[in-house]
Amino acid sequence: MPHPRLHCFAQSGNCFKVAMFLNCAGMTWQPMFVDFFAGTTRDPAWRTGQNAMGEAPVLEIAGKRLSQSGAILTYLADTKGRFQPVSEDERLDVLRWILFDNHKFTGNFATYRFLRSLAPQPPDPAVLAFLKGRAEAAFRIVDLHLTDRDFLVGEALSIADLSLSGYLFYPEDEHGFDIANAYPNIDRWRSRIANMPGWVEPYSCMPGERFLARR
Ligand SMILES: N[C@@H](CCC(=O)N[C@@H](CS)C(=O)NCC(=O)O)C(=O)O
């Protein structure tokens, strides 16, 4: 059976969520470069051939073409038996955190980082300030939740952790958040994840040229 192919690019924490699973589960996979900054995901060919939602990541695996990192992580956990919830209550809790991640945590933080540092045009300061405030609020919620626990759900690493941490391993000059000092519980948690066997940092496992933050 061919190895899974992950359509991804180095700056994408959403892609990195899936790459972390593949790496930490010890799976062999093939990265397929998505030239996001040249507009690949906006190309009609991408939408008809890869993902009608116009997004990366896409994972080709076992004859399927999967998108939405949360759905991909759920599929991988279910089929590989790794990083999955261990009870019905945990399954719902993992789903809660993945939804919170997509809507509030990654949803605001990744957009903030993109506009702040990676977008070709300088951002509207009011939009940037709004996103920063929303991201900080989401960070406070996660930091508080991690006060007395090692992982988001249960006692072990789960796909909820892989989802929420996807953007936390990028350099501070890209996102501007002093995570170590402002959110110490998140900082310890992300170190726990980075110390998992097989973990590799995003710019070393996904294709695409790293460029300096534009601003
Ligand atoms: N909720 C989606 C978000 C995916 C997403 O926004 N991917 C970005 C790259 S990091 C993208 O392809 N954006 C294209 C666009 O918004 O036009 C997921 O978790 O997979």
CSV table of N, CA and C in Angstrom, one decimal, residues 125-187:
chain,number,residue,atom,x,y,z
A,125,PRO,N,-4.7,47.9,11.3
A,125,PRO,CA,-4.4,47.8,12.7
A,125,PRO,C,-5.6,47.5,13.6
A,126,ALA,N,-6.8,47.9,13.2
A,126,ALA,CA,-7.9,47.6,14.0
A,126,ALA,C,-8.3,46.1,13.9
A,127,VAL,N,-8.1,45.5,12.7
A,127,VAL,CA,-8.4,44.1,12.6
A,127,VAL,C,-7.4,43.3,13.4
A,128,LEU,N,-6.1,43.8,13.3
A,128,LEU,CA,-5.0,43.1,14.0
A,128,LEU,C,-5.3,43.1,15.5
A,129,ALA,N,-5.7,44.2,16.0
A,129,ALA,CA,-5.9,44.4,17.4
A,129,ALA,C,-7.1,43.5,17.9
A,130,PHE,N,-8.1,43.4,17.1
A,130,PHE,CA,-9.3,42.6,17.4
A,130,PHE,C,-8.8,41.1,17.5
A,131,LEU,N,-8.1,40.6,16.5
A,131,LEU,CA,-7.7,39.2,16.4
A,131,LEU,C,-6.7,38.9,17.6
A,132,LYS,N,-5.9,39.9,17.9
A,132,LYS,CA,-4.9,39.7,19.0
A,132,LYS,C,-5.7,39.5,20.3
A,133,GLY,N,-6.7,40.3,20.6
A,133,GLY,CA,-7.5,40.2,21.8
A,133,GLY,C,-8.2,38.9,21.9
A,134,ARG,N,-8.8,38.5,20.7
A,134,ARG,CA,-9.5,37.2,20.7
A,134,ARG,C,-8.6,36.0,21.0
A,135,ALA,N,-7.4,36.1,20.4
A,135,ALA,CA,-6.4,35.0,20.6
A,135,ALA,C,-5.9,35.0,22.0
A,136,GLU,N,-5.7,36.2,22.6
A,136,GLU,CA,-5.3,36.2,24.0
A,136,GLU,C,-6.3,35.6,24.9
A,137,ALA,N,-7.6,35.9,24.6
A,137,ALA,CA,-8.7,35.3,25.4
A,137,ALA,C,-8.7,33.8,25.4
A,138,ALA,N,-8.5,33.3,24.2
A,138,ALA,CA,-8.4,31.8,24.0
A,138,ALA,C,-7.2,31.2,24.7
A,139,PHE,N,-6.1,31.9,24.6
A,139,PHE,CA,-4.8,31.5,25.3
A,139,PHE,C,-5.1,31.4,26.8
A,140,ARG,N,-5.8,32.4,27.4
A,140,ARG,CA,-6.0,32.4,28.8
A,140,ARG,C,-6.9,31.2,29.2
A,141,ILE,N,-7.8,30.9,28.4
A,141,ILE,CA,-8.7,29.7,28.7
A,141,ILE,C,-7.9,28.4,28.7
A,142,VAL,N,-7.0,28.3,27.7
A,142,VAL,CA,-6.3,27.0,27.6
A,142,VAL,C,-5.2,27.0,28.8
A,143,ASP,N,-4.6,28.1,29.0
A,143,ASP,CA,-3.6,28.1,30.1
A,143,ASP,C,-4.2,27.8,31.4
A,144,LEU,N,-5.4,28.3,31.7
A,144,LEU,CA,-6.1,28.0,33.0
A,144,LEU,C,-6.4,26.5,33.0
A,145,HIS,N,-6.9,26.0,31.9
A,145,HIS,CA,-7.3,24.6,31.9
A,145,HIS,C,-6.1,23.7,32.2
A,146,LEU,N,-4.9,24.1,31.8
A,146,LEU,CA,-3.7,23.3,31.9
A,146,LEU,C,-3.0,23.5,33.2
A,147,THR,N,-3.6,24.2,34.1
A,147,THR,CA,-3.0,24.5,35.4
A,147,THR,C,-2.6,23.2,36.2
A,148,ASP,N,-3.5,22.3,36.2
A,148,ASP,CA,-3.2,21.1,37.0
A,148,ASP,C,-3.3,19.8,36.2
A,149,ARG,N,-3.0,19.9,34.9
A,149,ARG,CA,-3.1,18.7,34.1
A,149,ARG,C,-1.9,18.7,33.1
A,150,ASP,N,-1.5,17.5,32.7
A,150,ASP,CA,-0.4,17.4,31.7
A,150,ASP,C,-0.9,17.6,30.3
A,151,PHE,N,-2.2,17.1,30.0
A,151,PHE,CA,-2.7,17.1,28.7
A,151,PHE,C,-4.1,17.6,28.7
A,152,LEU,N,-4.7,18.0,27.6
A,152,LEU,CA,-6.0,18.7,27.6
A,152,LEU,C,-7.1,17.8,28.0
A,153,VAL,N,-7.0,16.5,27.6
A,153,VAL,CA,-8.1,15.5,28.0
A,153,VAL,C,-7.4,14.3,28.5
A,154,GLY,N,-7.9,13.8,29.6
A,154,GLY,CA,-7.4,12.5,30.2
A,154,GLY,C,-5.9,12.6,30.6
A,155,GLU,N,-5.3,11.5,30.6
A,155,GLU,CA,-3.9,11.4,31.2
A,155,GLU,C,-2.8,11.4,30.2
A,156,ALA,N,-3.2,11.3,28.9
A,156,ALA,CA,-2.1,11.1,27.9
A,156,ALA,C,-2.4,12.0,26.7
A,157,LEU,N,-1.4,12.1,25.9
A,157,LEU,CA,-1.5,12.9,24.7
A,157,LEU,C,-2.6,12.4,23.8
A,158,SER,N,-3.4,13.3,23.3
A,158,SER,CA,-4.5,12.9,22.4
A,158,SER,C,-4.5,13.9,21.2
A,159,ILE,N,-5.4,13.6,20.3
A,159,ILE,CA,-5.5,14.4,19.1
A,159,ILE,C,-6.0,15.8,19.4
A,160,ALA,N,-6.6,16.0,20.6
A,160,ALA,CA,-6.9,17.4,21.0
A,160,ALA,C,-5.7,18.2,21.2
A,161,ASP,N,-4.7,17.6,21.9
A,161,ASP,CA,-3.4,18.3,22.1
A,161,ASP,C,-2.7,18.6,20.7
A,162,LEU,N,-2.8,17.6,19.8
A,162,LEU,CA,-2.1,17.9,18.5
A,162,LEU,C,-2.8,19.0,17.7
A,163,SER,N,-4.1,19.1,17.9
A,163,SER,CA,-4.9,20.1,17.2
A,163,SER,C,-4.5,21.5,17.8
A,164,LEU,N,-4.7,21.6,19.1
A,164,LEU,CA,-4.5,23.0,19.7
A,164,LEU,C,-3.1,23.5,19.6
A,165,SER,N,-2.1,22.6,19.6
A,165,SER,CA,-0.7,23.0,19.6
A,165,SER,C,-0.1,23.3,18.3
A,166,GLY,N,-0.9,23.1,17.2
A,166,GLY,CA,-0.3,23.1,15.9
A,166,GLY,C,0.4,24.4,15.5
A,167,TYR,N,0.0,25.5,16.1
A,167,TYR,CA,0.7,26.8,15.7
A,167,TYR,C,1.6,27.3,16.8
A,168,LEU,N,1.9,26.5,17.9
A,168,LEU,CA,2.7,27.0,19.0
A,168,LEU,C,4.1,26.7,18.8
A,169,PHE,N,4.5,26.1,17.8
A,169,PHE,CA,6.0,25.7,17.6
A,169,PHE,C,6.6,26.6,16.6
A,170,TYR,N,5.9,27.6,16.1
A,170,TYR,CA,6.5,28.6,15.2
A,170,TYR,C,7.3,29.7,15.9
A,171,PRO,N,8.3,30.3,15.3
A,171,PRO,CA,9.1,31.3,16.0
A,171,PRO,C,8.3,32.5,16.5
A,172,GLU,N,8.7,33.0,17.6
A,172,GLU,CA,8.0,34.1,18.2
A,172,GLU,C,8.0,35.3,17.3
A,173,ASP,N,9.0,35.5,16.4
A,173,ASP,CA,9.0,36.7,15.6
A,173,ASP,C,7.8,36.6,14.6
A,174,GLU,N,7.3,35.4,14.3
A,174,GLU,CA,6.2,35.3,13.4
A,174,GLU,C,4.8,35.7,14.1
A,175,HIS,N,4.7,35.3,15.3
A,175,HIS,CA,3.3,35.6,16.0
A,175,HIS,C,3.4,36.6,17.1
A,176,GLY,N,4.6,36.9,17.6
A,176,GLY,CA,4.7,38.0,18.6
A,176,GLY,C,4.2,37.7,20.0
A,177,PHE,N,3.8,36.4,20.2
A,177,PHE,CA,3.3,36.1,21.6
A,177,PHE,C,4.5,35.5,22.4
A,178,ASP,N,4.7,36.1,23.6
A,178,ASP,CA,5.8,35.6,24.5
A,178,ASP,C,5.1,34.5,25.3
A,179,ILE,N,5.0,33.3,24.7
A,179,ILE,CA,4.3,32.2,25.3
A,179,ILE,C,4.9,31.8,26.6
A,180,ALA,N,6.3,31.7,26.6
A,180,ALA,CA,6.9,31.2,27.8
A,180,ALA,C,6.6,32.0,29.1
A,181,ASN,N,6.6,33.3,28.9
A,181,ASN,CA,6.3,34.1,30.1
A,181,ASN,C,4.9,34.4,30.4
A,182,ALA,N,4.1,34.6,29.3
A,182,ALA,CA,2.7,35.0,29.5
A,182,ALA,C,1.8,33.8,29.8
A,183,TYR,N,2.1,32.6,29.3
A,183,TYR,CA,1.3,31.4,29.4
A,183,TYR,C,2.1,30.2,29.8
A,184,PRO,N,2.6,30.2,31.1
A,184,PRO,CA,3.5,29.2,31.5
A,184,PRO,C,3.0,27.8,31.4
A,185,ASN,N,1.7,27.6,31.7
A,185,ASN,CA,1.2,26.2,31.6
A,185,ASN,C,1.1,25.7,30.1
A,186,ILE,N,0.8,26.6,29.2
A,186,ILE,CA,0.9,26.3,27.8
A,186,ILE,C,2.3,26.0,27.4
A,187,ASP,N,3.2,26.8,27.9
A,187,ASP,CA,4.6,26.6,27.6
A,187,ASP,C,5.1,25.2,28.0
